[in-house]
PDB file of C-alpha atoms and ligand atoms in Angstrom:
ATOM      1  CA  UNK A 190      48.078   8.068 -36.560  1.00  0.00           C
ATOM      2  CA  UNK A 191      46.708  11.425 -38.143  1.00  0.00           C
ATOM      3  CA  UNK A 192      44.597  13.865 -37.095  1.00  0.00           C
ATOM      4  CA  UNK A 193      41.557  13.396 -39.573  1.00  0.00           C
ATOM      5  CA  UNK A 194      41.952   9.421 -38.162  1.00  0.00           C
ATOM      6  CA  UNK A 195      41.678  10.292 -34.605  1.00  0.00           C
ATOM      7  CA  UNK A 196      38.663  12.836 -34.918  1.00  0.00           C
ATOM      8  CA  UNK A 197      37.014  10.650 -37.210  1.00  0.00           C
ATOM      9  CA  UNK A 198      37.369   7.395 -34.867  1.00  0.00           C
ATOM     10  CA  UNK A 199      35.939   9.973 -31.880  1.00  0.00           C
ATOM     11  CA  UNK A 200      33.098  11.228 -33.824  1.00  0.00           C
ATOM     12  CA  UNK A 201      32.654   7.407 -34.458  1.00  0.00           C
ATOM     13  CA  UNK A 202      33.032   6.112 -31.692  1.00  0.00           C
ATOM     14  CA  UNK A 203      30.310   9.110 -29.653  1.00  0.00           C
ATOM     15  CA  UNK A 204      27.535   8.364 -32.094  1.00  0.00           C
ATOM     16  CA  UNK A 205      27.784   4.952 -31.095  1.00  0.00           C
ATOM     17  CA  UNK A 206      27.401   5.832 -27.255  1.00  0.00           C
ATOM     18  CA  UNK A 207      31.046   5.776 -26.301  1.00  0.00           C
ATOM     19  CA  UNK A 208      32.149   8.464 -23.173  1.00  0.00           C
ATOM     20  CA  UNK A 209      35.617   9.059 -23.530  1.00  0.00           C
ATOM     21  CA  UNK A 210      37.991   8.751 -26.251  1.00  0.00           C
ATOM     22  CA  UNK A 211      41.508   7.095 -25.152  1.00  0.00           C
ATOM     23  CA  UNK A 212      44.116   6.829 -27.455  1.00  0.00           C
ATOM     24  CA  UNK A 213      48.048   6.207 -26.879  1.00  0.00           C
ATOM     25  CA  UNK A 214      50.416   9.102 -27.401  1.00  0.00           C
ATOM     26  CA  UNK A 215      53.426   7.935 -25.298  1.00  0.00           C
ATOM     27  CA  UNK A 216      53.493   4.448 -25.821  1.00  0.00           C
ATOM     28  CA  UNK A 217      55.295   1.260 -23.438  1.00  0.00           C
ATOM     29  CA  UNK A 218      56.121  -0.699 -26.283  1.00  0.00           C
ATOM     30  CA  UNK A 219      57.943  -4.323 -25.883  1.00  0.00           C
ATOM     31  CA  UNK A 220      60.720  -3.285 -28.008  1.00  0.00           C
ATOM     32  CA  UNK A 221      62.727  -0.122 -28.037  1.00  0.00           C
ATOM     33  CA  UNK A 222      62.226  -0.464 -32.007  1.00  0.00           C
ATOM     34  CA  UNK A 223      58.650  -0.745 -32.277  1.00  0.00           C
ATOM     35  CA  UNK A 224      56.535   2.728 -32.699  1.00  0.00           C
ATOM     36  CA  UNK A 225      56.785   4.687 -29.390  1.00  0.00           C
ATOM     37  CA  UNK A 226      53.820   6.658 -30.170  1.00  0.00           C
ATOM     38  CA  UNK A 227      53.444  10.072 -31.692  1.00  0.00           C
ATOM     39  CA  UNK A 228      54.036  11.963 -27.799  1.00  0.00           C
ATOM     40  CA  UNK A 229      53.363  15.016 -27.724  1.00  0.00           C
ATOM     41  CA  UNK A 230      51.748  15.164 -31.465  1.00  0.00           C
ATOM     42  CA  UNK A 231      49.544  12.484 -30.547  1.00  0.00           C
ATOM     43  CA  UNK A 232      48.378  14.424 -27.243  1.00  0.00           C
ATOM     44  CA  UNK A 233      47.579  17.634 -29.566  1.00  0.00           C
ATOM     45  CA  UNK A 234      45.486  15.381 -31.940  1.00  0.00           C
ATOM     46  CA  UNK A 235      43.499  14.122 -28.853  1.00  0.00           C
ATOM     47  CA  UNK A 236      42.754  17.718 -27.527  1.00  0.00           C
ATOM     48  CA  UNK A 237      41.776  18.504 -31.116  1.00  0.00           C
ATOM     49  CA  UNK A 238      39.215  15.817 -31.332  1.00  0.00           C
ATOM     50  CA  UNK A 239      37.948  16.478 -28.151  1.00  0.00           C
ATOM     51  CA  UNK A 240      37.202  20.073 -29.321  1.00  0.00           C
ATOM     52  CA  UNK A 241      35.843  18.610 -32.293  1.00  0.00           C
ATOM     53  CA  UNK A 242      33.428  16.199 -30.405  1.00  0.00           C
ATOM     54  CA  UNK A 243      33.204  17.159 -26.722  1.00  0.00           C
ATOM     55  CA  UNK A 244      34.384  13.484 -25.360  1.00  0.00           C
ATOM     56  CA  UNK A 245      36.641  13.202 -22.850  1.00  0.00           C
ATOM     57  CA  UNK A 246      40.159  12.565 -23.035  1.00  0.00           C
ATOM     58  CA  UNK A 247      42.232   9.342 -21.958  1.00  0.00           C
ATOM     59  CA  UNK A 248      45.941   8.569 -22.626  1.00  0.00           C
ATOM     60  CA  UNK A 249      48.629   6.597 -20.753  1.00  0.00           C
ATOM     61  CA  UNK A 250      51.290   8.119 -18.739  1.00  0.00           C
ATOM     62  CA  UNK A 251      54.929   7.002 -18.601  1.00  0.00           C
ATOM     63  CA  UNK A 252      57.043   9.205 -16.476  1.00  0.00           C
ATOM     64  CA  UNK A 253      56.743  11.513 -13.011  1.00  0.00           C
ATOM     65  CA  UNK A 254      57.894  14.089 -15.420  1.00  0.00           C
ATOM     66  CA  UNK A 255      55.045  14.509 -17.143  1.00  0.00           C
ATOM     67  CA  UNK A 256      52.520  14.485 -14.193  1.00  0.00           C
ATOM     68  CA  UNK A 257      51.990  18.485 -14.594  1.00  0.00           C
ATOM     69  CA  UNK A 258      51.433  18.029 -18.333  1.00  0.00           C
ATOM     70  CA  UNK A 259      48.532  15.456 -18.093  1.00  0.00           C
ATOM     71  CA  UNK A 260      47.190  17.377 -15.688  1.00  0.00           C
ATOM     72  CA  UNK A 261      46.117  19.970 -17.723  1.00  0.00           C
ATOM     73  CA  UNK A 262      45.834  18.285 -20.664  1.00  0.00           C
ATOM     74  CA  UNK A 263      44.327  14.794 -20.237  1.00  0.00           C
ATOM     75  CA  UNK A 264      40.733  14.071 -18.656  1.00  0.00           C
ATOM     76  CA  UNK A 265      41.701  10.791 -17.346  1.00  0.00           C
ATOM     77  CA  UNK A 266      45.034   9.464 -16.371  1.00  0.00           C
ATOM     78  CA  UNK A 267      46.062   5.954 -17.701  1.00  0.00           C
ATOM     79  CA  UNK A 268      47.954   3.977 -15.918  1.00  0.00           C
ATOM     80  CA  UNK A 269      49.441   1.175 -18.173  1.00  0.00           C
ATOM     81  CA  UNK A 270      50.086  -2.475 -17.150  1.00  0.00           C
ATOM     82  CA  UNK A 271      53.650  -1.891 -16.884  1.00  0.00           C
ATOM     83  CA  UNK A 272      53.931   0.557 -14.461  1.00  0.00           C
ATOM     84  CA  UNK A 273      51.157  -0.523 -12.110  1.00  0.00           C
ATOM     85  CA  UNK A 274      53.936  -1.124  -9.408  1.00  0.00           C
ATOM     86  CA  UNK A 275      55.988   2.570 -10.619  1.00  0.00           C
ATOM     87  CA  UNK A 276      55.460   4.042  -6.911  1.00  0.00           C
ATOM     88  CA  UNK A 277      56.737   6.884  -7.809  1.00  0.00           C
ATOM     89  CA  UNK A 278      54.651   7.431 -10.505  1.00  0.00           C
ATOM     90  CA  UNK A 279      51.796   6.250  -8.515  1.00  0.00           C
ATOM     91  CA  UNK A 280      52.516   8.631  -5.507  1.00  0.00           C
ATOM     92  CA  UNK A 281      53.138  12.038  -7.757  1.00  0.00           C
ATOM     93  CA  UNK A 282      49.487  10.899  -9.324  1.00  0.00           C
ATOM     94  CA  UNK A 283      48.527  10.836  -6.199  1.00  0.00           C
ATOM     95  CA  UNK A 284      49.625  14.511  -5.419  1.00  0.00           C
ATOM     96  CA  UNK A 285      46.936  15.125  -7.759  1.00  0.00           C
ATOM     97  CA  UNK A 286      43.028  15.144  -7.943  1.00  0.00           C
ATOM     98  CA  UNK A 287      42.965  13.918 -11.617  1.00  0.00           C
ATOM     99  CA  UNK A 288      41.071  10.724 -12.319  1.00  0.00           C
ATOM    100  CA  UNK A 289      43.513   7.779 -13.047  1.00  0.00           C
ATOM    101  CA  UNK A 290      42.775   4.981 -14.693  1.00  0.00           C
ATOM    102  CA  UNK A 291      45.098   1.982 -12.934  1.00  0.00           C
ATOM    103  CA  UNK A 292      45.497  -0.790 -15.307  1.00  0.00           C
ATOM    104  CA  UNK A 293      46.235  -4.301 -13.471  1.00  0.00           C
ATOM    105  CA  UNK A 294      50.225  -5.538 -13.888  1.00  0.00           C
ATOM    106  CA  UNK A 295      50.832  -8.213 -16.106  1.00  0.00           C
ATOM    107  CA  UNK A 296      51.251 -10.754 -13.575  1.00  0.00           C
ATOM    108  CA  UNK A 297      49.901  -8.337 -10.438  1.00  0.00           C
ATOM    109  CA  UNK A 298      47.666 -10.529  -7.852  1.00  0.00           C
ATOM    110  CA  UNK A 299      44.473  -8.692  -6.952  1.00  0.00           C
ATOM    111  CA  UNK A 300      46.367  -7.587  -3.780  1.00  0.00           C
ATOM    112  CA  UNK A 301      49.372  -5.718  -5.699  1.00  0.00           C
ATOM    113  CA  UNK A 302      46.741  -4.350  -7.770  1.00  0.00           C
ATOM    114  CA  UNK A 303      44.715  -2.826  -4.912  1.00  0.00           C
ATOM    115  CA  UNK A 304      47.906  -1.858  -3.218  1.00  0.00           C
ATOM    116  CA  UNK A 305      49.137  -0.059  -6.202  1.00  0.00           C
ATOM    117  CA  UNK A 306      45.943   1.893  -6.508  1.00  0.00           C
ATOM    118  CA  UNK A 307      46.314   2.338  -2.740  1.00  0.00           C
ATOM    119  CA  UNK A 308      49.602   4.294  -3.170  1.00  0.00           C
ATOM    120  CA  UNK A 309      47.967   7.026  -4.983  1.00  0.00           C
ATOM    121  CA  UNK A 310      44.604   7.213  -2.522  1.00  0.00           C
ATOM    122  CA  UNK A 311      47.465   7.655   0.098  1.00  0.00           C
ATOM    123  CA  UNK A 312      48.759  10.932  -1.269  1.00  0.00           C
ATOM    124  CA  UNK A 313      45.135  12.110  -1.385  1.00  0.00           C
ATOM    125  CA  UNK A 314      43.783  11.209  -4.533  1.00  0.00           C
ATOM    126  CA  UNK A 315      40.900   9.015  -4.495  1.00  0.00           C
ATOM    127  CA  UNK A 316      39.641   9.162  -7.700  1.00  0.00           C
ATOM    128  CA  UNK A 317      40.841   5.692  -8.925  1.00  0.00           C
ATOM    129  CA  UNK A 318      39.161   3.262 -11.679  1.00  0.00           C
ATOM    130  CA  UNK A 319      40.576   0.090 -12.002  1.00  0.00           C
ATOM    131  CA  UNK A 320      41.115  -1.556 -14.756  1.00  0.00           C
ATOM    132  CA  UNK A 321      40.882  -5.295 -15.688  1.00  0.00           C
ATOM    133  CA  UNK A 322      43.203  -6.145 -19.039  1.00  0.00           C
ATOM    134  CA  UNK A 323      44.246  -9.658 -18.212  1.00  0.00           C
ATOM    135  CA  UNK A 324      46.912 -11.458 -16.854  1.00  0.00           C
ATOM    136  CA  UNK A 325      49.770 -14.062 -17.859  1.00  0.00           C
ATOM    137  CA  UNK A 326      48.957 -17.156 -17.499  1.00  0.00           C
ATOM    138  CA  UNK A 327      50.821 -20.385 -19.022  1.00  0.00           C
ATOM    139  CA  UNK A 328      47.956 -19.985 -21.920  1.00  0.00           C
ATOM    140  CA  UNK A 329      49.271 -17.796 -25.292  1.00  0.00           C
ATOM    141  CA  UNK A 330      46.559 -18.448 -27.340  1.00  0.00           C
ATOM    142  CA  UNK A 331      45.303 -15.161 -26.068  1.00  0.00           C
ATOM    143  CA  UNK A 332      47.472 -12.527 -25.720  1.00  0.00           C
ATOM    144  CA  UNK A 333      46.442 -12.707 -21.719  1.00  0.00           C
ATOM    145  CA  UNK A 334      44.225 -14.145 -20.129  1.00  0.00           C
ATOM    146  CA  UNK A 335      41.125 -12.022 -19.216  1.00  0.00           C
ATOM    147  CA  UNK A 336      40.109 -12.317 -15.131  1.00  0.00           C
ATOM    148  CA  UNK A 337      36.773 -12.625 -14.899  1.00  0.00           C
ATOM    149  CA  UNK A 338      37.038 -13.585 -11.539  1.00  0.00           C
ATOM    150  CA  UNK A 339      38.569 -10.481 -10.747  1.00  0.00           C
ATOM    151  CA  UNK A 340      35.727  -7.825 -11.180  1.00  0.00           C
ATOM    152  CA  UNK A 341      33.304  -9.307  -8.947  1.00  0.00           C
ATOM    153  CA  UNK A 342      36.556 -10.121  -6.441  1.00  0.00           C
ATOM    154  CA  UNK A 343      37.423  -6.118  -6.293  1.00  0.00           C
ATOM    155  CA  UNK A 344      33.924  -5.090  -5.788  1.00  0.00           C
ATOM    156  CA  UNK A 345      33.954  -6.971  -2.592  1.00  0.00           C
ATOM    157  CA  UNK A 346      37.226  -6.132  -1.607  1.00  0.00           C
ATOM    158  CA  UNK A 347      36.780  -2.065  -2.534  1.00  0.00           C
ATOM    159  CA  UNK A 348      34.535   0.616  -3.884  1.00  0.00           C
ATOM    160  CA  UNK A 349      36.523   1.546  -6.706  1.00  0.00           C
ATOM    161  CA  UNK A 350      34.627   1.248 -10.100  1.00  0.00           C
ATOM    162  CA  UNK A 351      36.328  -1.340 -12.410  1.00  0.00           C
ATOM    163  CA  UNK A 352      36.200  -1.385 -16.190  1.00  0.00           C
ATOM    164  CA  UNK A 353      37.901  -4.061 -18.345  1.00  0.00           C
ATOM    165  CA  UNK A 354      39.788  -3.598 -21.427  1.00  0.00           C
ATOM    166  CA  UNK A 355      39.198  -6.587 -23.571  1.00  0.00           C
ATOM    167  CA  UNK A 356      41.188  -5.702 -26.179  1.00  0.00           C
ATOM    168  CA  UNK A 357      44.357  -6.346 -24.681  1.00  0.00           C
ATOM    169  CA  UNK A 358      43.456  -9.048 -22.571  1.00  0.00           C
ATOM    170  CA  UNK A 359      41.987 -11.243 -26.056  1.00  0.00           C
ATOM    171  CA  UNK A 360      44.435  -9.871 -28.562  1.00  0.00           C
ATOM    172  CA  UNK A 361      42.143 -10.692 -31.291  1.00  0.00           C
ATOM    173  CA  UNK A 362      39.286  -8.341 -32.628  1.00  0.00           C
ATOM    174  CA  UNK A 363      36.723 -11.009 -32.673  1.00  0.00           C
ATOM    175  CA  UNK A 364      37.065 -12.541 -29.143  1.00  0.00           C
ATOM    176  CA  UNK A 365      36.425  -8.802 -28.046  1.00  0.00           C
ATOM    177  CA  UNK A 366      32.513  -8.870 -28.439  1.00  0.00           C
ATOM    178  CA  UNK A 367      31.774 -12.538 -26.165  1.00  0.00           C
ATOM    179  CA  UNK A 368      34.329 -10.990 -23.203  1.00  0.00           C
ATOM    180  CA  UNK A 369      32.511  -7.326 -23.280  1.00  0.00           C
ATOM    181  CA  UNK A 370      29.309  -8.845 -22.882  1.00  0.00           C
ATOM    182  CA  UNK A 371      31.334 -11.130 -20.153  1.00  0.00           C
ATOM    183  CA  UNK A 372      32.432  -8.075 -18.483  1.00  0.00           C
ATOM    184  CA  UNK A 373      29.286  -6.194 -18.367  1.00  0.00           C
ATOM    185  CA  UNK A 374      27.436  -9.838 -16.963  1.00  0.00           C
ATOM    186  CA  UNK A 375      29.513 -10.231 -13.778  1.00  0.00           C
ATOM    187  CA  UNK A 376      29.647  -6.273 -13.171  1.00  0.00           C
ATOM    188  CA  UNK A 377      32.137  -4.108 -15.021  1.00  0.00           C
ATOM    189  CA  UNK A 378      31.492  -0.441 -14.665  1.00  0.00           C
ATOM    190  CA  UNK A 379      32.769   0.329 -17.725  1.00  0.00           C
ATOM    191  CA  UNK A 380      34.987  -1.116 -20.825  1.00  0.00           C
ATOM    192  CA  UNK A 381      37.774   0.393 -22.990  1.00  0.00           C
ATOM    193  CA  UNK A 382      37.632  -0.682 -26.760  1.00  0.00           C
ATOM    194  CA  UNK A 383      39.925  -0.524 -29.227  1.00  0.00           C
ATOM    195  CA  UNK A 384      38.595   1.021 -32.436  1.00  0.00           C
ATOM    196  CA  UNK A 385      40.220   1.462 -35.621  1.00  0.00           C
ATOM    197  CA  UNK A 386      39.472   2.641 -39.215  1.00  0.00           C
ATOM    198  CA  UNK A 387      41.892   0.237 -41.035  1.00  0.00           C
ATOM    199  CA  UNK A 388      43.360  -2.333 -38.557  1.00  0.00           C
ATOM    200  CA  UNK A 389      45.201  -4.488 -40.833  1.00  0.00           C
ATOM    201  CA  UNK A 390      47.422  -1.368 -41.546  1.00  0.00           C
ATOM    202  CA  UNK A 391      47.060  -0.235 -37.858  1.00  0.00           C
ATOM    203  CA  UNK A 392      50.442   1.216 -36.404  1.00  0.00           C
ATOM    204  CA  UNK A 393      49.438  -0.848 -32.995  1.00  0.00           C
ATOM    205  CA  UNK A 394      47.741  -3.549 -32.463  1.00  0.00           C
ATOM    206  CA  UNK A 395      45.267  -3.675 -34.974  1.00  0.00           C
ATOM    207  CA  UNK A 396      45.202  -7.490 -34.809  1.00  0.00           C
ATOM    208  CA  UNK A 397      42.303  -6.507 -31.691  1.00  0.00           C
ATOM    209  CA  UNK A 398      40.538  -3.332 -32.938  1.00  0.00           C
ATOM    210  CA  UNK A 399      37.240  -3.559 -33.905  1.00  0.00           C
ATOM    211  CA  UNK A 400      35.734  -1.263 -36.917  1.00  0.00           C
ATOM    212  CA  UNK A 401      33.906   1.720 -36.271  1.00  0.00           C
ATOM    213  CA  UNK A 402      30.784  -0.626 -37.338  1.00  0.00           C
ATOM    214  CA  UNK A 403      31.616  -3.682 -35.278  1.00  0.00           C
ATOM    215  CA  UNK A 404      31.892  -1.300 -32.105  1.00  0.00           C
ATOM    216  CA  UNK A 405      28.284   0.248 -32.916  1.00  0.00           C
ATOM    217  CA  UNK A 406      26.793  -3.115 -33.631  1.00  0.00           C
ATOM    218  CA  UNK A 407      28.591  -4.206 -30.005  1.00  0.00           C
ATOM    219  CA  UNK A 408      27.366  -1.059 -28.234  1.00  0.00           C
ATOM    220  CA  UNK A 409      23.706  -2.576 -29.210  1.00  0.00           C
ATOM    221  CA  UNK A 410      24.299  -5.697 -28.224  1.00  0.00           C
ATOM    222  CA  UNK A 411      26.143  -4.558 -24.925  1.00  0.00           C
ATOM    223  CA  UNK A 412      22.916  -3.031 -23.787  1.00  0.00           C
ATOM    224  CA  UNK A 413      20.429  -5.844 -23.699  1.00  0.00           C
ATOM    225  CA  UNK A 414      23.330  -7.480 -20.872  1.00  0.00           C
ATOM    226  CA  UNK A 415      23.115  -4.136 -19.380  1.00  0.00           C
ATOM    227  CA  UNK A 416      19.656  -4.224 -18.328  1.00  0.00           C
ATOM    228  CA  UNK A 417      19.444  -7.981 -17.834  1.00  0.00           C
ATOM    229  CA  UNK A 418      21.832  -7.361 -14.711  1.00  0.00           C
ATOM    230  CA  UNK A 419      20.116  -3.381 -13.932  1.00  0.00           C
ATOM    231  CA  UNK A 420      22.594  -1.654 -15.024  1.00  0.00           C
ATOM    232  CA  UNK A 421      22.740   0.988 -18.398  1.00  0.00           C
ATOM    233  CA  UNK A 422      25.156   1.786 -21.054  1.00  0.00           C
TER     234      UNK A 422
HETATM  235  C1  PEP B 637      47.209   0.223 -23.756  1.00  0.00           C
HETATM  236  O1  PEP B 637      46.154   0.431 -23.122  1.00  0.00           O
HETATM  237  O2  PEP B 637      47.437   0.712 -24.874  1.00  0.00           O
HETATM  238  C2  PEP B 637      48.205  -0.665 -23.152  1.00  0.00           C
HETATM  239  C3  PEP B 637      49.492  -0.582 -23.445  1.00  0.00           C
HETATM  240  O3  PEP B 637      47.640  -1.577 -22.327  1.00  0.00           O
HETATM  241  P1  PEP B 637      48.288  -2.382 -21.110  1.00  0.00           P
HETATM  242  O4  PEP B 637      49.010  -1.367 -20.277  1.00  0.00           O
HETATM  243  O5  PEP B 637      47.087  -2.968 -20.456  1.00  0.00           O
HETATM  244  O6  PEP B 637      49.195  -3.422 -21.722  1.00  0.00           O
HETATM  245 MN1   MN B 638      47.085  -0.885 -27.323  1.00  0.00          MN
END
């Protein structure tokens, strides 16, 4: 939201043991009249807190367009939820040797998802990570419904690393904690938190961001699981 937020949540989040720093600049919202993000404003304040802290950059991309633009700016290339099946988006991304970060559709089988990240290994890029967020299911007491199932299934059926964004798949900061440590049980490589000075006057989604102090306190707790199934944080 500003820059003094975003470098603060970064230095935050790194002291805590996080390795990349994503954050939304051009934004897939539901509604046209919801915030859209703050484009390419919020891309500068990423690339100034990665100069302030050295972490990595993530942020989602929309449009072909802006393939060349990502590319030098942005560390890792998210692909949101909502264009998992955007082959052309896929395929340009593909054109590329960028990491990209392929979130699963909203309703996407494991199949369309593996397909989808398929279409950008075709053009030559196989630097994929998969990403588990949840799915719809007839359930709406979470705002998806996280697929457990799904990480060990994709580890069988590919050797692309999968991380899982529990955020989005709960909805709700404090069901965040018991699906992380989930994740990181049946295998995740990796998980994407949502962190956030202030969430109840978050622009987005602050209903499932955890406090700078909740994430720290989580990053603990994330690493006993870690070496109960031999793996570290
Ligand atoms: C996001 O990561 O901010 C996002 C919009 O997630 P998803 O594409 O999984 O809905
Ligand atoms: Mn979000």
């Amino acid at each position: 939201e500003t820059q003094e937020q975003v470098t603060e949540i970064a230095k935050d989040v790194k002291a805590a043991g996080a390795t990349l720093m994503r954050g939304g600049a051009f934004k897939p919202r539901t509604s046209p009249y919801s915030f859209q993000g703050l484009k390419e404003k919020g891309l500068d304040f990423l690339k100034n807190a990665r100069a302030a802290t050295g972490l990595p950059i993530v942020t989602e991309i929309m449009s072909p367009y802006m393939v060349e633009r990502f590319v030098e700016d942005v560390d890792l290339i998210q692909v949101g939820a909502r264009n998992m099946q955007n082959f052309d988006l896929l395929k340009e991304l593909g054109k590329t040797n960028k990491p990209i970060l392929l979130k699963r559709g909203l309703a996407a089988t494991i199949e369309e998802w593996l397909m989808a990240a398929e279409y950008i290994m075709s053009e030559g890029n196989e630097n994929v990570i998969l990403c588990e967020r949840g799915i719809r299911t007839f359930e709406t007491y979470t705002r998806n419904t996280l697929d457990v199932s799904a990480i060990p299934a994709v580890k069988r059926l590919s050797h692309l690393p999968v991380v899982v964004d529990p955020s989005h798949a709960a909805g709700m900061w404090w069901m965040v904690e018991p699906l992380a440590k989930a994740a990181v049980a049946v295998g995740a490589d990796g998980l994407i938190i949502e962190v956030h000075n202030d969430p109840e006057a978050a622009w987005c989604d602050g209903a499932q961001s955890l406090k700078p102090d909740r994430f720290a306190k989580l990053m603990g707790d994330l690493r006993g699981i870690a070496n109960i199934v031999g793996r570290e944080l």
